[in-house]
Short mmCIF file of C-alpha atoms in Angstrom, two decimals:
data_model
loop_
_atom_site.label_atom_id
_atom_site.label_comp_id
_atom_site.label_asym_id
_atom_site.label_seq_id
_atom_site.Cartn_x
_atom_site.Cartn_y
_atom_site.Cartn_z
CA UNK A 1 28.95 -37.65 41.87
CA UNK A 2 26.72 -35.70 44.35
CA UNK A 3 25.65 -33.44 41.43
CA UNK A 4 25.06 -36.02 38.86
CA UNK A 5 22.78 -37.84 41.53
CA UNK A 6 20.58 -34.87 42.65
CA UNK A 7 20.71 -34.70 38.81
CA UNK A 8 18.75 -37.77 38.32
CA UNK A 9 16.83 -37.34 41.40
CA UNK A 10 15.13 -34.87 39.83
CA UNK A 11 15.43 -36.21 36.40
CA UNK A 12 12.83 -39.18 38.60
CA UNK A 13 10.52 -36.42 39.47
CA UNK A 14 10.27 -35.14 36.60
CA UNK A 15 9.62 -38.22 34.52
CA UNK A 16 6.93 -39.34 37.50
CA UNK A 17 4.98 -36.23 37.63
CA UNK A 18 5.52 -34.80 34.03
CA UNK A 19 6.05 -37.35 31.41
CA UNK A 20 6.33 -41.03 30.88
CA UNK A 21 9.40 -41.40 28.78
CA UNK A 22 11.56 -43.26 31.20
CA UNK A 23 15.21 -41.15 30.89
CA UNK A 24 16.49 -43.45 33.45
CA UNK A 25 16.51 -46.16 31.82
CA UNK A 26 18.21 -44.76 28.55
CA UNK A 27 21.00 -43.09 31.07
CA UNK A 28 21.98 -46.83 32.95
CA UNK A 29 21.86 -48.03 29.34
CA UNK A 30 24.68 -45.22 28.01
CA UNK A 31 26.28 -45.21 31.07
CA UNK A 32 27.09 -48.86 31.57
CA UNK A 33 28.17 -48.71 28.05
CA UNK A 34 30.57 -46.03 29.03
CA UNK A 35 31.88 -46.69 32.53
CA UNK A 36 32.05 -50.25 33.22
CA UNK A 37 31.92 -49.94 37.37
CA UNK A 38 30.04 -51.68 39.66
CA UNK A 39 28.61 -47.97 40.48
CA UNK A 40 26.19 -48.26 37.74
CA UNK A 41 24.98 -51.56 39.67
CA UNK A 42 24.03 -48.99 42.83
CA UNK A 43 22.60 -46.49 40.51
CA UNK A 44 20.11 -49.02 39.25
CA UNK A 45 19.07 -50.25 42.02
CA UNK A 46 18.71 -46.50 44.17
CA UNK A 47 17.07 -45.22 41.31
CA UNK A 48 14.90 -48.68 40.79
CA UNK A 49 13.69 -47.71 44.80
CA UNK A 50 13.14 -44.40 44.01
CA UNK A 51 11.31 -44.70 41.16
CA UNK A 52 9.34 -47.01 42.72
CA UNK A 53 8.55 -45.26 45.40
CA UNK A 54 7.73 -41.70 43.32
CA UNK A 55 5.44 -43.84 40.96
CA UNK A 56 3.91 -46.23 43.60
CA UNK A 57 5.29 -49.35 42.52
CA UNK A 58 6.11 -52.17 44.46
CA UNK A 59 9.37 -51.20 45.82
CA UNK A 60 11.98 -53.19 44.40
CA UNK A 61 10.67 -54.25 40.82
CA UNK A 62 11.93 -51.38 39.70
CA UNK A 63 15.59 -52.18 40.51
CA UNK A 64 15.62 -55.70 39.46
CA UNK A 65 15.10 -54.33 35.83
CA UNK A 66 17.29 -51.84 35.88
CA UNK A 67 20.20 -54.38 37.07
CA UNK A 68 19.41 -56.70 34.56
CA UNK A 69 19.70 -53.69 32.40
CA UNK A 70 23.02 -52.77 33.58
CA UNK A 71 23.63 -56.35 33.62
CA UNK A 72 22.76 -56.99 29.71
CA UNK A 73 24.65 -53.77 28.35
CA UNK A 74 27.88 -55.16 30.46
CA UNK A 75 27.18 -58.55 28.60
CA UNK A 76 26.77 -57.23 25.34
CA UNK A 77 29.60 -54.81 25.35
CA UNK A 78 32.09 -57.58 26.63
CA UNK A 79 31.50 -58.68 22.90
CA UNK A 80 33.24 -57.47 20.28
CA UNK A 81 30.97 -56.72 18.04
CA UNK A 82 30.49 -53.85 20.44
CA UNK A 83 33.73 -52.15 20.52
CA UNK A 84 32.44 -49.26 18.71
CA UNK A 85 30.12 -46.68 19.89
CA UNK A 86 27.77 -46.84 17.37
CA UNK A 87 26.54 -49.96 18.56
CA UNK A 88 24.86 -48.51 21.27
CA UNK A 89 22.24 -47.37 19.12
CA UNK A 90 20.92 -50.99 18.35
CA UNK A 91 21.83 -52.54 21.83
CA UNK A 92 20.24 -49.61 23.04
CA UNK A 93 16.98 -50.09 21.06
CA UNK A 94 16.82 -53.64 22.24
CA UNK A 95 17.17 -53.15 25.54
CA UNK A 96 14.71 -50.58 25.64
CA UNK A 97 12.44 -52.89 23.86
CA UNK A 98 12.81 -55.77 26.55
CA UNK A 99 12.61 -53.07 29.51
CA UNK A 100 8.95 -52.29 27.66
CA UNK A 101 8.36 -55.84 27.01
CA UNK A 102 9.16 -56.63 30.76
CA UNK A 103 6.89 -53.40 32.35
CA UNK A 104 4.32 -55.13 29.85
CA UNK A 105 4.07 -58.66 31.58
CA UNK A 106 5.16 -57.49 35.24
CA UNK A 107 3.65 -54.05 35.79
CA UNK A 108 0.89 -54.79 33.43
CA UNK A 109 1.37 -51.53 31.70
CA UNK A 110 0.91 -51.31 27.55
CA UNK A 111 3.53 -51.82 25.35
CA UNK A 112 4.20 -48.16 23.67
CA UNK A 113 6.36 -48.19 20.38
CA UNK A 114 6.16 -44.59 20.67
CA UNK A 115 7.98 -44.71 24.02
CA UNK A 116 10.61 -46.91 22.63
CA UNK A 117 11.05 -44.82 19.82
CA UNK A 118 11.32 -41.85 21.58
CA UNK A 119 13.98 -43.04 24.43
CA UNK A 120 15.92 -44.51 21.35
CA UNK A 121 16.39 -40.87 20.10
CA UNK A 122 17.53 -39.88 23.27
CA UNK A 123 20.42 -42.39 23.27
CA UNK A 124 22.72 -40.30 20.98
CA UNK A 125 22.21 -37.14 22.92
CA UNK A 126 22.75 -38.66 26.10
CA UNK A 127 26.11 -40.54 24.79
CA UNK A 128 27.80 -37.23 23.77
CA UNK A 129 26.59 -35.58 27.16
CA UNK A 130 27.75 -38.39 29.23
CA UNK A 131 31.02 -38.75 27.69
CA UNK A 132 31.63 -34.92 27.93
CA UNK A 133 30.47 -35.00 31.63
CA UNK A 134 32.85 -38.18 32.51
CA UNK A 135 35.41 -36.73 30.67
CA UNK A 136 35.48 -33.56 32.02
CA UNK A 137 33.97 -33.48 35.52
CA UNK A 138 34.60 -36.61 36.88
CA UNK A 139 38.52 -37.56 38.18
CA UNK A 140 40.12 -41.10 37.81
CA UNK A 141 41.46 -42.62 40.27
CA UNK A 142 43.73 -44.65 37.90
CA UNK A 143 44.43 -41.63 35.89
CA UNK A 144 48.54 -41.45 36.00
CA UNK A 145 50.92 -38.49 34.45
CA UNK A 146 53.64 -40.00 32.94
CA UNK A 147 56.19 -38.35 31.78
CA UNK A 148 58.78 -39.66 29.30
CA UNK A 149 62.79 -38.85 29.94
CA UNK G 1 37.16 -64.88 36.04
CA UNK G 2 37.66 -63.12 39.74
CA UNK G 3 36.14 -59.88 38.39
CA UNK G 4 33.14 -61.57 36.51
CA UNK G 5 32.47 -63.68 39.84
CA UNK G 6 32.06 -61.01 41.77
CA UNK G 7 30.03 -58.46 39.36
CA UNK G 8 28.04 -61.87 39.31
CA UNK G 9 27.65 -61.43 43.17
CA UNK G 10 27.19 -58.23 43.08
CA UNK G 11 23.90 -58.32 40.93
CA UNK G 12 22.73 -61.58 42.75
CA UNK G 13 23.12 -59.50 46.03
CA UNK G 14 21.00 -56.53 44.80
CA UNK G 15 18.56 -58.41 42.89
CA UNK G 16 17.92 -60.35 46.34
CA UNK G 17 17.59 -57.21 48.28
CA UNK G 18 15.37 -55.97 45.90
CA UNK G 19 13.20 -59.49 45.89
CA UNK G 20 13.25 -59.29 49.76
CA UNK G 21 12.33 -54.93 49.51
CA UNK G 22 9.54 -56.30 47.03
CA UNK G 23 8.19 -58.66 49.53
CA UNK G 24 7.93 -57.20 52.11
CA UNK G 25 5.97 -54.18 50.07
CA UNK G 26 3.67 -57.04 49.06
CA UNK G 27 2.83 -57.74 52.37
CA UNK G 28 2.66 -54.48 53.56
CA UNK G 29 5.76 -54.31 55.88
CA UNK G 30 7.20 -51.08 53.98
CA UNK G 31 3.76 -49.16 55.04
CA UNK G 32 5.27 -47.07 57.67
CA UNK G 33 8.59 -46.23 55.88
CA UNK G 34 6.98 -46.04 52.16
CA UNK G 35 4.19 -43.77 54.12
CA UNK G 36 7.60 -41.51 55.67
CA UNK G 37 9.19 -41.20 52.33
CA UNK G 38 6.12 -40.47 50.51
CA UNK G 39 5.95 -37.29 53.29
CA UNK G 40 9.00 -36.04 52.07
CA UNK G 41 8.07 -37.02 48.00
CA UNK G 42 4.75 -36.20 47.27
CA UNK G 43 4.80 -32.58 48.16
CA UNK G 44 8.41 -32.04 45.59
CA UNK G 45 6.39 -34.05 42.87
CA UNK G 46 3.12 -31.86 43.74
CA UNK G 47 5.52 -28.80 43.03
CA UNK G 48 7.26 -30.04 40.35
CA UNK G 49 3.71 -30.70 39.00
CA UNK G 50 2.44 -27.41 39.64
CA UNK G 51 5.32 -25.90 37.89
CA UNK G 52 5.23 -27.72 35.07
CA UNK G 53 1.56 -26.69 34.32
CA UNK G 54 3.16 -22.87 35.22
CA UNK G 55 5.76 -23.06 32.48
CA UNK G 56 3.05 -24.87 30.11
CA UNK G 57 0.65 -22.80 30.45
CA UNK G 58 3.21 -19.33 30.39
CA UNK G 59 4.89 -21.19 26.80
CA UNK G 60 0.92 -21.94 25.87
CA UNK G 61 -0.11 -18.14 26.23
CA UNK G 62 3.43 -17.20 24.49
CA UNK G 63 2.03 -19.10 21.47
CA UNK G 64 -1.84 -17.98 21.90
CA UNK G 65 -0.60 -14.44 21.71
CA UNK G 66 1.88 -15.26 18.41
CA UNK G 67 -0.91 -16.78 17.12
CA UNK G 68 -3.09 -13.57 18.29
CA UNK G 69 -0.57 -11.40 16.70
CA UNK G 70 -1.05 -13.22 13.29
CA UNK G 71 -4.74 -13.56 13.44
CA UNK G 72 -4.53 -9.46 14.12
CA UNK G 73 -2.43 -9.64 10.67
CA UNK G 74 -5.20 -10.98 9.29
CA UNK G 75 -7.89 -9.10 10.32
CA UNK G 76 -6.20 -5.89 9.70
CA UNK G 77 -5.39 -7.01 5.57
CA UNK G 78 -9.18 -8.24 5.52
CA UNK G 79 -10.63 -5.03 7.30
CA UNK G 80 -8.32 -2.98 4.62
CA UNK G 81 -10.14 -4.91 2.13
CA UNK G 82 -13.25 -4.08 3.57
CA UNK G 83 -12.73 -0.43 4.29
CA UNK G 84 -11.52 0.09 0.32
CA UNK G 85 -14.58 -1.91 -0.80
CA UNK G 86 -16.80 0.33 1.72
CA UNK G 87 -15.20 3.44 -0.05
CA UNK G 88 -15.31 2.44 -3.34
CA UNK G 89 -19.31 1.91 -2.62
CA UNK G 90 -20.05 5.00 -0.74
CA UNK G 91 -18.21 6.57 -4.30
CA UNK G 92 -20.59 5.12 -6.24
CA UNK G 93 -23.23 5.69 -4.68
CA UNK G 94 -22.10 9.35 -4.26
CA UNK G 95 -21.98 9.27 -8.30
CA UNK G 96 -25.25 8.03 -8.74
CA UNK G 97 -26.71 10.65 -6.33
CA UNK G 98 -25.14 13.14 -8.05
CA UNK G 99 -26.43 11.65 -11.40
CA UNK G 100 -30.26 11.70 -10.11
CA UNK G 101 -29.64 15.22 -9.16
CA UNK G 102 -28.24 16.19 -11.96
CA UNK G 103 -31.06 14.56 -14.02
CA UNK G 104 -33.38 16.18 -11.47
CA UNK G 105 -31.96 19.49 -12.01
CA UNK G 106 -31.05 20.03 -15.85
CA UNK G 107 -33.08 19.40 -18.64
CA UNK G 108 -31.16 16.34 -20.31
CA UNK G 109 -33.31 16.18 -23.44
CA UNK G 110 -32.01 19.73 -24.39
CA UNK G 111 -28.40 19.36 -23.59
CA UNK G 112 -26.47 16.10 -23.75
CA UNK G 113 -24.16 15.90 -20.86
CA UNK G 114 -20.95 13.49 -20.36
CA UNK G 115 -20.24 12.34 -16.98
CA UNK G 116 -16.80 12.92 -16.01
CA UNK G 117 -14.74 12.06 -12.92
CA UNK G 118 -12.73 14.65 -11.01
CA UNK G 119 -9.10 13.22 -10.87
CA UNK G 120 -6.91 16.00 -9.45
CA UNK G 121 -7.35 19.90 -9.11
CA UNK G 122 -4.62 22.49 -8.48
CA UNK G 123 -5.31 25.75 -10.73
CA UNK G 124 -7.45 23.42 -12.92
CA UNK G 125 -9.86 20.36 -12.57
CA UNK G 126 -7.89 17.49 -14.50
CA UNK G 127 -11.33 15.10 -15.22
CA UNK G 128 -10.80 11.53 -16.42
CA UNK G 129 -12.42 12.01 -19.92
CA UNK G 130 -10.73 13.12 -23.21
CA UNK G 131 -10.80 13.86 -26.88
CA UNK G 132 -11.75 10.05 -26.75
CA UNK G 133 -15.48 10.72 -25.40
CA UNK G 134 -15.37 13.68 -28.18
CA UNK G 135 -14.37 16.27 -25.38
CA UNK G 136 -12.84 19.43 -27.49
CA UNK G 137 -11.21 22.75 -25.29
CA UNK G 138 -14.20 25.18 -24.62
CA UNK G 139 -16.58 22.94 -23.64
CA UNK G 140 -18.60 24.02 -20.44
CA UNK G 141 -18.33 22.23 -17.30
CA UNK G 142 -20.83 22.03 -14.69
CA UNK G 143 -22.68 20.31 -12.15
CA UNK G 144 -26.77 20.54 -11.51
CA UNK G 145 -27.47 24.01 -12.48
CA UNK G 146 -23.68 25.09 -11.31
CA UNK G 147 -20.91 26.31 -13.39
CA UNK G 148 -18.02 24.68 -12.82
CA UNK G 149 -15.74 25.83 -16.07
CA UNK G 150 -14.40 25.08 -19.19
CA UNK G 151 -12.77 22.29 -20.66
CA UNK G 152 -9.01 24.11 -21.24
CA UNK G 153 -6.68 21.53 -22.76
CA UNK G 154 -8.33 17.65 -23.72
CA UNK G 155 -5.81 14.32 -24.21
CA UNK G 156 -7.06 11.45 -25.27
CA UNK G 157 -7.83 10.18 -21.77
CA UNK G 158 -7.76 13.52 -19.38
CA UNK G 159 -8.87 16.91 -19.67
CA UNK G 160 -8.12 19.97 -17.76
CA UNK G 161 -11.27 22.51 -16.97
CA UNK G 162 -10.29 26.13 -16.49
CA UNK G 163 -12.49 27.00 -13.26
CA UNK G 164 -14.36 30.17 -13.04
CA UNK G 165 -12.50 31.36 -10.28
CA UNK G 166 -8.85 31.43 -12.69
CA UNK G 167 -7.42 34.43 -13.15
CA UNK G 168 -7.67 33.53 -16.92
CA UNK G 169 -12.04 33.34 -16.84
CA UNK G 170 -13.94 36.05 -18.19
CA UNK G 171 -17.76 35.01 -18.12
CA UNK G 172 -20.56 37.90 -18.48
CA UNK G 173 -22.97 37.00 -15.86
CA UNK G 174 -25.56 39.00 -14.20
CA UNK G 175 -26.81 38.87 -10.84
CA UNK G 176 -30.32 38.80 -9.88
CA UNK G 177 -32.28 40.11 -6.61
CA UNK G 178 -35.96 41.58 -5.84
CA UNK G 179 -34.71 45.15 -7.47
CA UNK G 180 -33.59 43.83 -10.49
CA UNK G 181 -30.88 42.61 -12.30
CA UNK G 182 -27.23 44.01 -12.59
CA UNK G 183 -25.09 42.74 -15.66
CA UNK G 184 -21.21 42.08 -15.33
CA UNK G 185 -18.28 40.58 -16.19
CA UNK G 186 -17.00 37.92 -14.24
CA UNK G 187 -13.39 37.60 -13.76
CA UNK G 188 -11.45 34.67 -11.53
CA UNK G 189 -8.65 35.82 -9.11
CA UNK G 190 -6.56 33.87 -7.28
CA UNK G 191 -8.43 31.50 -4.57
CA UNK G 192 -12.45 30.50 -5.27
CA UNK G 193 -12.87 34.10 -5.59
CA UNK G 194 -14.49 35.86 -8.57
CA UNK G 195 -15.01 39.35 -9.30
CA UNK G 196 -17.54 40.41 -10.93
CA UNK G 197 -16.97 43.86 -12.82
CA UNK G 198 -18.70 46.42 -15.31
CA UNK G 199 -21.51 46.86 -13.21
CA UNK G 200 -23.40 50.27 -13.34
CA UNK G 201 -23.53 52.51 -10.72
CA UNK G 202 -27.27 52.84 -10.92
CA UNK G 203 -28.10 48.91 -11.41
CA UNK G 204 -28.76 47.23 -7.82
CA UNK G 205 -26.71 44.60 -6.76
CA UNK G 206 -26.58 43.23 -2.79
CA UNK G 207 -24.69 40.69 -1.26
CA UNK G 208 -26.14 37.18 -0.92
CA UNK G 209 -27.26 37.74 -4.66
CA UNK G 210 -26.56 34.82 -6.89
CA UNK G 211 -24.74 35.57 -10.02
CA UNK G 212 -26.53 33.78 -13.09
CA UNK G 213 -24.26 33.30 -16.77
CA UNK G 214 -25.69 35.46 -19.45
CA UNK G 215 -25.20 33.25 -22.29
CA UNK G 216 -23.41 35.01 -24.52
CA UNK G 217 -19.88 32.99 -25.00
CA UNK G 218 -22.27 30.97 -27.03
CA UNK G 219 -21.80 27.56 -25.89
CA UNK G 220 -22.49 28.42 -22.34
CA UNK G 221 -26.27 28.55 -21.37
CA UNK G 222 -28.06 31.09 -19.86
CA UNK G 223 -28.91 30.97 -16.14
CA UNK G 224 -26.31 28.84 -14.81
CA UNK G 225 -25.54 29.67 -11.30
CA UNK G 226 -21.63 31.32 -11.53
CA UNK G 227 -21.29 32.13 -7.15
CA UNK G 228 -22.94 34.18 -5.06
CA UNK G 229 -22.40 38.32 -4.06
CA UNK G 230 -20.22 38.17 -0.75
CA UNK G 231 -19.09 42.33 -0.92
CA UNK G 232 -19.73 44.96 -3.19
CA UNK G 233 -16.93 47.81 -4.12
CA UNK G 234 -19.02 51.21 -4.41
CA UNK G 235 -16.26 53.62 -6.21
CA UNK G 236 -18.12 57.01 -6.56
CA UNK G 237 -15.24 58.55 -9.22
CA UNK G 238 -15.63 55.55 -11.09
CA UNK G 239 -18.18 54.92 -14.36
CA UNK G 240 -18.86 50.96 -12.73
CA UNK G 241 -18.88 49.11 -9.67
CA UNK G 242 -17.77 46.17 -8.60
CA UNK G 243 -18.08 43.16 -6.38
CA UNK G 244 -16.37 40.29 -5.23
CA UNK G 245 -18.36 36.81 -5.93
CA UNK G 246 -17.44 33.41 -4.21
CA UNK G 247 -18.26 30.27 -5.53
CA UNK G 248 -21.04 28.30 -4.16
CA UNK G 249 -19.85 25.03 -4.82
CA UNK G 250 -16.11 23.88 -4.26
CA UNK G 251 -14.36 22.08 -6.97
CA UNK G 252 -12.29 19.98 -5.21
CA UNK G 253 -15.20 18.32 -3.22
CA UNK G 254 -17.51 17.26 -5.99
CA UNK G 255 -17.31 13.35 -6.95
CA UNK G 256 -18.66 14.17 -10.56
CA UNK G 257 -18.88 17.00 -13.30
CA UNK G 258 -20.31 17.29 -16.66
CA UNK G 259 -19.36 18.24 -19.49
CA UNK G 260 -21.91 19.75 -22.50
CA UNK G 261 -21.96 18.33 -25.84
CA UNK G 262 -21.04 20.97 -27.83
CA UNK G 263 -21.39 19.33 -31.00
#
């Protein structure tokens, strides 16, 4: 967990200093549709702060979107029209579209389709990386071996 | 239910921390610790900047020299071009000089002369016109008031010229210097050497003297310049002398001959 954090630590430097396309976002989004954990619910709002903070915002708008993020994907993929994992791809592209709608009307910022596009085709390649990484680097606590006589 | 109460709670309790963060930004509480954080931030995001541009501007000057490289490309086909069209000028204008000169130098009203174009030379001259400009073997080859050789074997597009200097030439020239004249035959050896033989003992000949044709193999004038005397062969026991004659042009270097209408 202390890797994938200093992972999107930097990921938030990078994405303040370098280039707009908000990766954060798009990883709460594929990760609450993933891990279902009130984690995700820290994440968001950490990241919200630091973001904030890197991109002088007013501290805290930043994490009340991206909990109602988290807070939306959990909704939506309670449903079961959701049960598959392509459906990410269009609850993906709406939430995006309501985080850019929302930075529209609160921070005032213009509403980019070409951001929205862009963080949409980053939802597929962060799937398959998350999944691999919480597959393969991250332990279960409810993970049992059982073993069949 | 217990689960979604609490994730309920959970947000509510976050979302209100944040709200209460947010206000107190708003009025300005945060100043101090925003102010210590942005210590510890501003210089990674200044260095994550300034690397940024570093690997930017490294990739840009990867592509500026690929793009270099195929501009060079470029350049190098269209300088080719250039450098072929600059030759194929200067050759022209080489041919035309040597035209004027040749016009300057022979009278073209007495002999009608074809302009031919030297296309390879080993023991002969292989010229780029044939039997279809009316060229016919034993026709004399020369250039200004030089003689070059005779036309050996013609095709219908090529012909060979036997130079003066084979081994298979016989001219009768004679040479020509403030003494007099000596008379000889003029045989090729091997190399741009001639030698000119059948000279007698008592007519003068001197090296630096130019050896003239004589004119009597009929179709080849009189007074064309064969070479020029570079040793003479005194040999007392012996009815002639003899001496060894280079040529004064070289073959191989000229951009255009001509050939005499022999008809």
């Amino acid at each position: 967990m202390i890797l994938l954090l200093m992972i999107l630590a930097l990921v938030a430097f990078f994405q303040a200093s370098i280039f707009s396309t908000d990766l954060l976002v798009v990883f709460l989004i594929v990760r609450s549709f993933l891990v279902r954990h009130n984690v995700n619910y820290y994440l968001a709002f950490g990241l919200g702060v630091l973001v904030s903070i890197l991109t002088s915002q007013p501290i805290g708008i930043m994490s009340i979107i991206y909990i109602l993020v988290v807070k939306i994907v959990y909704t939506l993929r309670s449903t079961a029209l959701s049960s598959y994992w392509f459906s990410l791809m269009p609850i993906g592209v709406g939430v995006l579209s309501l985080v850019s709608i929302a930075n529209r009307f609160i921070l005032n910022q213009p509403y980019l389709w070409t951001e929205v596009i862009i963080q949409s085709f980053l939802i597929i390649p962060m799937y398959i990386t998350l999944l691999f990484w919480e597959e393969r680097f991250i332990g279960r606590p409810t993970s049992r071996l059982q073993i069949k006589l | 239910m217990k689960a979604v109460v609490a994730d309920l709670r959970l947000v509510l309790t976050l979302i209100l921390i944040s709200l209460l963060l947010l206000g107190l930004d708003l009025i300005n509480l945060l100043y101090y610790p925003r102010l210590a954080l942005e210590t510890v931030t501003v210089p990674i995001q200044v260095g994550v900047y300034q690397s940024s541009k570093l690997v930017s501007r490294q990739l840009e000057s990867i592509f500026t020299a690929r793009f270099a490289a195929q501009e060079n490309r470029a350049l190098r086909s269209q300088l080719a071009e250039l450098i072929m069209e600059k030759s194929a000028l200067q050759r022209k204008t080489r041919e035309l000089q040597a035209m004027l000169d040749q016009q300057e130098s022979f009278d073209l009203q007495t002999f009608d002369l074809i302009p031919a174009r030297p296309i390879g030379s080993g023991r002969y001259l292989i010229i780029d016109k044939g039997s279809d400009y009316n060229l016919a073997p034993g026709q004399v080859v020369l250039f200004k008031d030089h003689y070059i050789g005779t036309t050996r074997f013609v095709s219908s597009k090529t012909s060979q010229v036997m130079l003066a200097s084979d081994p298979d030439s016989k001219v009768a020239v004679f040479s020509q210097n403030r003494s007099g004249r000596a008379r000889g035959i003029i045989q090729g050896q091997f190399g741009s050497e001639m030698l000119m033989d059948k000279i007698l003992h008592q007519e003068p000949v001197e090296v630096g003297d130019l050896v003239y044709s004589e004119g009597l193999e009929g179709k080849l004038p009189r007074g064309l310049v064969v070479g020029q005397v570079a040793e003479v062969y005194l040999k007392e026991n012996e009815i002639f002398k003899s001496a060894k004659v280079k040529a004064v042009l070289e073959s191989s270097n000229l951009d255009l001959v001509y050939i005499m209408d022999g008809r």
